[in-house]
Tab-separated table of C-alpha atoms and ligand atoms in Angstrom:
chain	number	residue	atom	x	y	z
A	1	UNK	CA	10.179	-1.007	-23.853
A	2	UNK	CA	9.876	-2.856	-20.184
A	3	UNK	CA	13.214	-2.406	-17.560
A	4	UNK	CA	15.031	-5.740	-16.556
A	5	UNK	CA	16.210	-5.761	-13.131
A	6	UNK	CA	17.546	-9.210	-11.805
A	7	UNK	CA	18.663	-10.298	-8.504
A	8	UNK	CA	20.189	-13.312	-8.039
A	9	UNK	CA	17.994	-13.467	-4.755
A	10	UNK	CA	14.607	-13.403	-3.849
A	11	UNK	CA	14.867	-11.562	-1.601
A	12	UNK	CA	17.660	-9.536	-2.754
A	13	UNK	CA	14.909	-8.791	-5.320
A	14	UNK	CA	12.372	-7.342	-2.795
A	15	UNK	CA	14.846	-4.780	-1.420
A	16	UNK	CA	14.979	-3.166	-4.373
A	17	UNK	CA	11.020	-2.971	-5.215
A	18	UNK	CA	10.931	-1.913	-1.981
A	19	UNK	CA	13.509	0.585	-2.508
A	20	UNK	CA	12.448	1.953	-5.595
A	21	UNK	CA	8.565	2.607	-4.697
A	22	UNK	CA	9.745	4.278	-1.390
A	23	UNK	CA	11.630	6.740	-3.825
A	24	UNK	CA	8.886	6.792	-6.305
A	25	UNK	CA	5.876	7.690	-2.769
A	26	UNK	CA	8.611	10.391	-1.644
A	27	UNK	CA	9.091	11.819	-4.981
A	28	UNK	CA	5.447	12.550	-5.431
A	29	UNK	CA	4.640	13.555	-2.226
A	30	UNK	CA	8.043	15.899	-2.569
A	31	UNK	CA	6.078	16.773	-5.391
A	32	UNK	CA	2.331	16.950	-5.692
A	33	UNK	CA	2.162	16.628	-1.879
A	34	UNK	CA	0.114	13.155	-2.058
A	35	UNK	CA	1.109	9.849	-3.798
A	36	UNK	CA	-1.657	7.601	-5.287
A	37	UNK	CA	-0.381	3.963	-5.043
A	38	UNK	CA	-1.786	0.475	-7.166
A	39	UNK	CA	-1.891	-2.919	-4.840
A	40	UNK	CA	-1.396	-5.691	-6.700
A	41	UNK	CA	-2.004	-9.618	-4.533
A	42	UNK	CA	-0.999	-12.810	-4.727
A	43	UNK	CA	1.423	-15.144	-3.360
A	44	UNK	CA	4.005	-12.957	-4.483
A	45	UNK	CA	2.889	-10.185	-3.625
A	46	UNK	CA	3.051	-11.188	0.490
A	47	UNK	CA	6.094	-10.488	1.907
A	48	UNK	CA	7.417	-6.878	-0.864
A	49	UNK	CA	4.376	-5.302	0.814
A	50	UNK	CA	4.790	-6.570	4.569
A	51	UNK	CA	7.874	-4.976	3.942
A	52	UNK	CA	6.984	-1.450	2.109
A	53	UNK	CA	4.738	-1.825	5.473
A	54	UNK	CA	7.741	-1.352	7.722
A	55	UNK	CA	8.167	1.494	9.329
A	56	UNK	CA	12.127	2.520	8.805
A	57	UNK	CA	11.155	3.748	5.600
A	58	UNK	CA	9.328	6.216	7.441
A	59	UNK	CA	6.071	6.338	4.116
A	60	UNK	CA	3.668	9.508	5.144
A	61	UNK	CA	0.911	6.847	5.096
A	62	UNK	CA	-1.071	9.744	5.790
A	63	UNK	CA	-1.184	11.277	2.873
A	64	UNK	CA	-0.645	8.096	0.725
A	65	UNK	CA	-4.562	6.619	-1.143
A	66	UNK	CA	-4.392	3.240	-1.766
A	67	UNK	CA	-6.473	1.672	-4.514
A	68	UNK	CA	-6.813	-2.222	-5.022
A	69	UNK	CA	-5.976	-4.341	-8.578
A	70	UNK	CA	-8.505	-6.890	-8.635
A	71	UNK	CA	-10.838	-8.902	-6.898
A	72	UNK	CA	-13.603	-12.021	-6.781
A	73	UNK	CA	-16.511	-11.128	-7.291
A	74	UNK	CA	-19.252	-12.730	-4.063
A	75	UNK	CA	-16.450	-13.187	-1.317
A	76	UNK	CA	-16.018	-11.246	1.044
A	77	UNK	CA	-13.546	-11.092	3.816
A	78	UNK	CA	-14.944	-13.740	6.139
A	79	UNK	CA	-13.441	-16.456	2.790
A	80	UNK	CA	-9.843	-16.629	3.069
A	81	UNK	CA	-9.183	-16.414	-0.713
A	82	UNK	CA	-10.234	-12.441	-0.598
A	83	UNK	CA	-7.785	-10.144	-1.624
A	84	UNK	CA	-9.001	-7.507	0.827
A	85	UNK	CA	-8.986	-9.336	3.509
A	86	UNK	CA	-4.867	-9.735	1.985
A	87	UNK	CA	-4.211	-6.393	1.622
A	88	UNK	CA	-5.326	-6.079	5.216
A	89	UNK	CA	-3.675	-8.076	7.147
A	90	UNK	CA	0.098	-8.363	4.559
A	91	UNK	CA	-0.410	-4.174	4.455
A	92	UNK	CA	-3.932	-2.104	6.018
A	93	UNK	CA	-3.204	-3.115	9.343
A	94	UNK	CA	0.757	-2.345	9.492
A	95	UNK	CA	0.656	0.687	8.431
A	96	UNK	CA	-0.403	4.000	11.020
A	97	UNK	CA	-2.634	6.676	9.509
A	98	UNK	CA	-2.766	5.378	5.430
A	99	UNK	CA	-4.993	8.911	3.429
A	100	UNK	CA	-7.759	5.920	1.923
A	101	UNK	CA	-7.984	2.605	0.990
A	102	UNK	CA	-9.883	2.066	-1.981
A	103	UNK	CA	-10.930	-1.495	-1.734
A	104	UNK	CA	-12.718	-3.674	-4.408
A	105	UNK	CA	-16.264	-5.034	-2.687
A	106	UNK	CA	-16.396	-8.135	-3.502
A	107	UNK	CA	-20.012	-8.536	-2.447
A	108	UNK	CA	-21.494	-5.747	-3.796
A	109	UNK	CA	-23.280	-5.649	-7.446
A	110	UNK	CA	-20.748	-6.206	-9.260
A	111	UNK	CA	-22.093	-3.584	-12.797
A	112	UNK	CA	-22.282	-0.499	-9.967
A	113	UNK	CA	-18.603	-1.165	-8.186
A	114	UNK	CA	-17.400	-1.157	-11.420
A	115	UNK	CA	-19.115	2.075	-11.527
A	116	UNK	CA	-18.338	3.941	-8.176
A	117	UNK	CA	-14.477	2.810	-8.493
A	118	UNK	CA	-14.665	4.433	-11.940
A	119	UNK	CA	-16.337	7.595	-10.025
A	120	UNK	CA	-12.974	7.239	-8.112
A	121	UNK	CA	-9.977	6.941	-9.407
A	122	UNK	CA	-10.590	9.780	-12.836
A	123	UNK	CA	-9.163	11.956	-12.544
A	124	UNK	CA	-6.468	10.535	-10.139
A	125	UNK	CA	-2.401	11.101	-11.177
A	126	UNK	CA	-1.847	6.941	-10.380
A	127	UNK	CA	1.975	6.874	-9.008
A	128	UNK	CA	2.575	3.336	-9.073
A	129	UNK	CA	1.358	0.491	-9.960
A	130	UNK	CA	2.362	-2.274	-8.305
A	131	UNK	CA	1.768	-5.910	-10.277
A	132	UNK	CA	2.803	-9.228	-10.472
A	133	UNK	CA	2.085	-12.296	-13.742
A	134	UNK	CA	-0.738	-14.546	-13.943
A	135	UNK	CA	0.802	-18.066	-15.031
A	136	UNK	CA	-1.763	-17.156	-18.343
A	137	UNK	CA	0.473	-13.671	-18.265
A	138	UNK	CA	-3.243	-12.310	-17.159
A	139	UNK	CA	-1.979	-8.728	-15.462
A	140	UNK	CA	-4.575	-7.915	-12.420
A	141	UNK	CA	-7.484	-10.621	-13.588
A	142	UNK	CA	-7.523	-9.667	-17.052
A	143	UNK	CA	-7.356	-12.894	-17.598
A	144	UNK	CA	-6.619	-13.881	-22.319
A	145	UNK	CA	-7.985	-12.773	-24.465
A	146	UNK	CA	-7.783	-9.368	-22.352
A	147	UNK	CA	-9.619	-5.837	-23.448
A	148	UNK	CA	-6.880	-3.742	-24.380
A	149	UNK	CA	-8.917	-1.058	-25.404
A	150	UNK	CA	-12.125	-0.351	-22.885
A	151	UNK	CA	-11.496	3.066	-21.521
A	152	UNK	CA	-13.066	1.829	-18.503
A	153	UNK	CA	-11.407	1.999	-14.800
A	154	UNK	CA	-12.643	-1.640	-13.952
A	155	UNK	CA	-14.461	-4.779	-14.921
A	156	UNK	CA	-16.128	-7.170	-14.507
A	157	UNK	CA	-14.012	-11.045	-15.636
A	158	UNK	CA	-14.724	-14.657	-15.879
A	159	UNK	CA	-11.498	-16.200	-14.535
A	160	UNK	CA	-10.070	-18.236	-16.710
A	161	UNK	CA	-9.638	-21.700	-15.322
A	162	UNK	CA	-6.016	-22.054	-15.492
A	163	UNK	CA	-6.079	-19.139	-12.302
A	164	UNK	CA	-8.617	-21.228	-10.661
A	165	UNK	CA	-6.321	-23.536	-10.816
A	166	UNK	CA	-3.195	-21.973	-9.514
A	167	UNK	CA	-5.943	-19.648	-7.029
A	168	UNK	CA	-6.649	-23.477	-5.241
A	169	UNK	CA	-3.828	-24.660	-6.202
A	170	UNK	CA	-1.974	-22.233	-4.101
A	171	UNK	CA	-3.966	-23.170	-0.991
A	172	UNK	CA	-6.845	-19.774	-1.362
A	173	UNK	CA	-9.602	-21.926	-1.776
A	174	UNK	CA	-10.773	-26.167	-0.984
A	175	UNK	CA	-11.633	-25.988	-4.185
A	176	UNK	CA	-11.689	-25.621	-8.045
A	177	UNK	CA	-15.253	-25.005	-7.522
A	178	UNK	CA	-15.198	-22.850	-4.860
A	179	UNK	CA	-12.756	-20.365	-6.351
A	180	UNK	CA	-15.249	-18.004	-8.211
A	181	UNK	CA	-16.089	-17.518	-11.005
A	182	UNK	CA	-16.144	-13.725	-12.114
A	183	UNK	CA	-13.967	-11.221	-10.278
A	184	UNK	CA	-14.066	-7.074	-10.878
A	185	UNK	CA	-10.995	-5.911	-12.087
A	186	UNK	CA	-8.411	-2.666	-12.853
A	187	UNK	CA	-8.743	-2.544	-16.658
A	188	UNK	CA	-5.081	-2.842	-18.410
A	189	UNK	CA	-5.789	1.396	-20.244
A	190	UNK	CA	-6.289	1.833	-16.411
A	191	UNK	CA	-3.172	0.170	-15.189
A	192	UNK	CA	-1.713	2.106	-18.432
A	193	UNK	CA	-2.181	5.006	-16.568
A	194	UNK	CA	0.366	4.748	-13.832
A	195	UNK	CA	3.288	6.922	-13.899
A	196	UNK	CA	5.713	3.783	-12.797
A	197	UNK	CA	4.037	0.161	-13.401
A	198	UNK	CA	6.260	-2.331	-10.319
A	199	UNK	CA	5.794	-5.903	-11.954
A	200	UNK	CA	7.232	-8.737	-9.959
A	201	UNK	CA	7.745	-12.904	-11.162
A	202	UNK	CA	10.372	-15.464	-8.357
A	203	UNK	CA	10.280	-18.850	-8.585
A	204	UNK	CA	11.439	-20.993	-11.580
A	205	UNK	CA	7.778	-20.918	-12.250
A	206	UNK	CA	7.362	-18.217	-13.578
A	207	UNK	CA	11.013	-17.929	-16.695
A	208	UNK	CA	8.360	-19.830	-19.369
A	209	UNK	CA	5.185	-16.707	-18.431
A	210	UNK	CA	8.408	-14.075	-18.170
A	211	UNK	CA	10.017	-14.865	-21.128
A	212	UNK	CA	7.083	-14.306	-23.154
A	213	UNK	CA	5.378	-11.774	-21.413
A	214	UNK	CA	9.104	-10.035	-22.365
A	215	UNK	CA	9.915	-10.773	-25.990
A	216	UNK	CA	6.358	-11.647	-27.617
A	217	UNK	CA	4.890	-8.504	-29.543
A	218	UNK	CA	2.372	-7.015	-27.182
A	219	UNK	CA	-0.374	-9.389	-27.381
A	220	UNK	CA	-4.392	-9.221	-25.651
A	221	UNK	CA	-4.107	-13.600	-25.935
A	222	UNK	CA	-0.727	-12.587	-23.252
A	223	UNK	CA	-1.953	-9.444	-21.432
A	224	UNK	CA	1.426	-9.353	-19.201
A	225	UNK	CA	3.092	-8.688	-23.137
A	226	UNK	CA	1.049	-4.071	-23.230
A	227	UNK	CA	3.493	-3.633	-20.135
A	228	UNK	CA	5.858	-3.859	-23.947
A	229	UNK	CA	3.797	-0.113	-24.950
A	230	UNK	CA	4.765	0.902	-21.388
A	231	UNK	CA	7.747	3.921	-21.026
A	232	UNK	CA	8.295	3.237	-17.078
A	233	UNK	CA	7.392	-0.523	-16.271
A	234	UNK	CA	10.429	-2.066	-13.780
A	235	UNK	CA	10.239	-6.175	-14.372
A	236	UNK	CA	11.838	-8.073	-11.487
A	237	UNK	CA	13.695	-10.955	-11.312
A	238	UNK	CA	15.470	-13.108	-9.650
A	239	UNK	CA	17.445	-16.028	-10.621
A	240	UNK	CA	15.133	-18.573	-11.287
A	241	UNK	CA	12.710	-16.640	-12.847
A	242	UNK	CA	14.646	-15.399	-15.183
A	243	UNK	CA	15.743	-17.877	-16.253
A	244	UNK	CA	14.250	-18.650	-19.162
A	245	UNK	CA	15.028	-15.167	-20.618
B	301	LIG	C1	-3.957	-13.019	-9.209
B	301	LIG	C2	-4.271	-12.171	-8.961
B	301	LIG	C3	-2.851	-10.534	-9.725
B	301	LIG	C4	-1.359	-11.310	-9.244
B	301	LIG	C5	-1.421	-12.751	-10.113
B	301	LIG	C6	-0.347	-13.711	-9.786
B	301	LIG	O1	-4.436	-13.811	-9.672
B	301	LIG	N1	-5.274	-11.883	-9.969
B	301	LIG	O2	-2.923	-9.179	-9.342
B	301	LIG	O3	-0.853	-9.718	-9.470
B	301	LIG	O4	-2.318	-13.593	-9.715
B	301	LIG	O5	0.003	-14.400	-8.988
B	301	LIG	P1	1.308	-14.972	-8.430
B	301	LIG	O6	1.584	-14.013	-7.631
B	301	LIG	O7	0.290	-16.236	-6.737
B	301	LIG	O8	1.862	-16.074	-9.262
């Protein structure tokens, strides 16, 4: 079941997310001496990651390892659309002494990269995974129809046209043709291994897909519906994203 947290404004919702994430990371450090967190990107997470990185949260970043949810194949940080570039700009450059950040390297051979990341993440306890919901219901870059069954931690995927249009219209790429055709994503099964999943969606543009994600029986044609199967997933919405629920 997905636990809903509805706030009036995006600002209030982001504060609740940062509170929950901060508590979760601190609790993990207290219990295990370290925390492991998976970071998402997209318009939704720009301000959330910025707020999480603020020093007043008093997070011991030297005890935190981060993994990267998804990345395009064939581009690196010199490209405006690169998620590695985004995660550095909006998060990693703002925190000091992060224990480790395992980025998905878009220029590496994709199959080798999937294997490399798989080895790095296997046997890791994941305390917290951040996720957003794509306009087509994708989770990470698990595009519909998503593979709900693979036990690999990462996989190579073809990007859906809806996703390419979303990335282009958000201004990350100059044209549709510039949006890479492929990506590497953390798989559904790996996302579900996280002890807590925080999912966020803001604005009226997400209202329809959010209603499907919460109310449609889990189906790989709306990949984020799989979150219903997790026993500790919290969905944070502002009033606009909640409008069709
Ligand atoms: C992007 C990323 C996801 C993100 C989702 C939502 O394409 N692959 O990690 O969570 O789609 O993006 P946005 O927040 O811009 O709507």
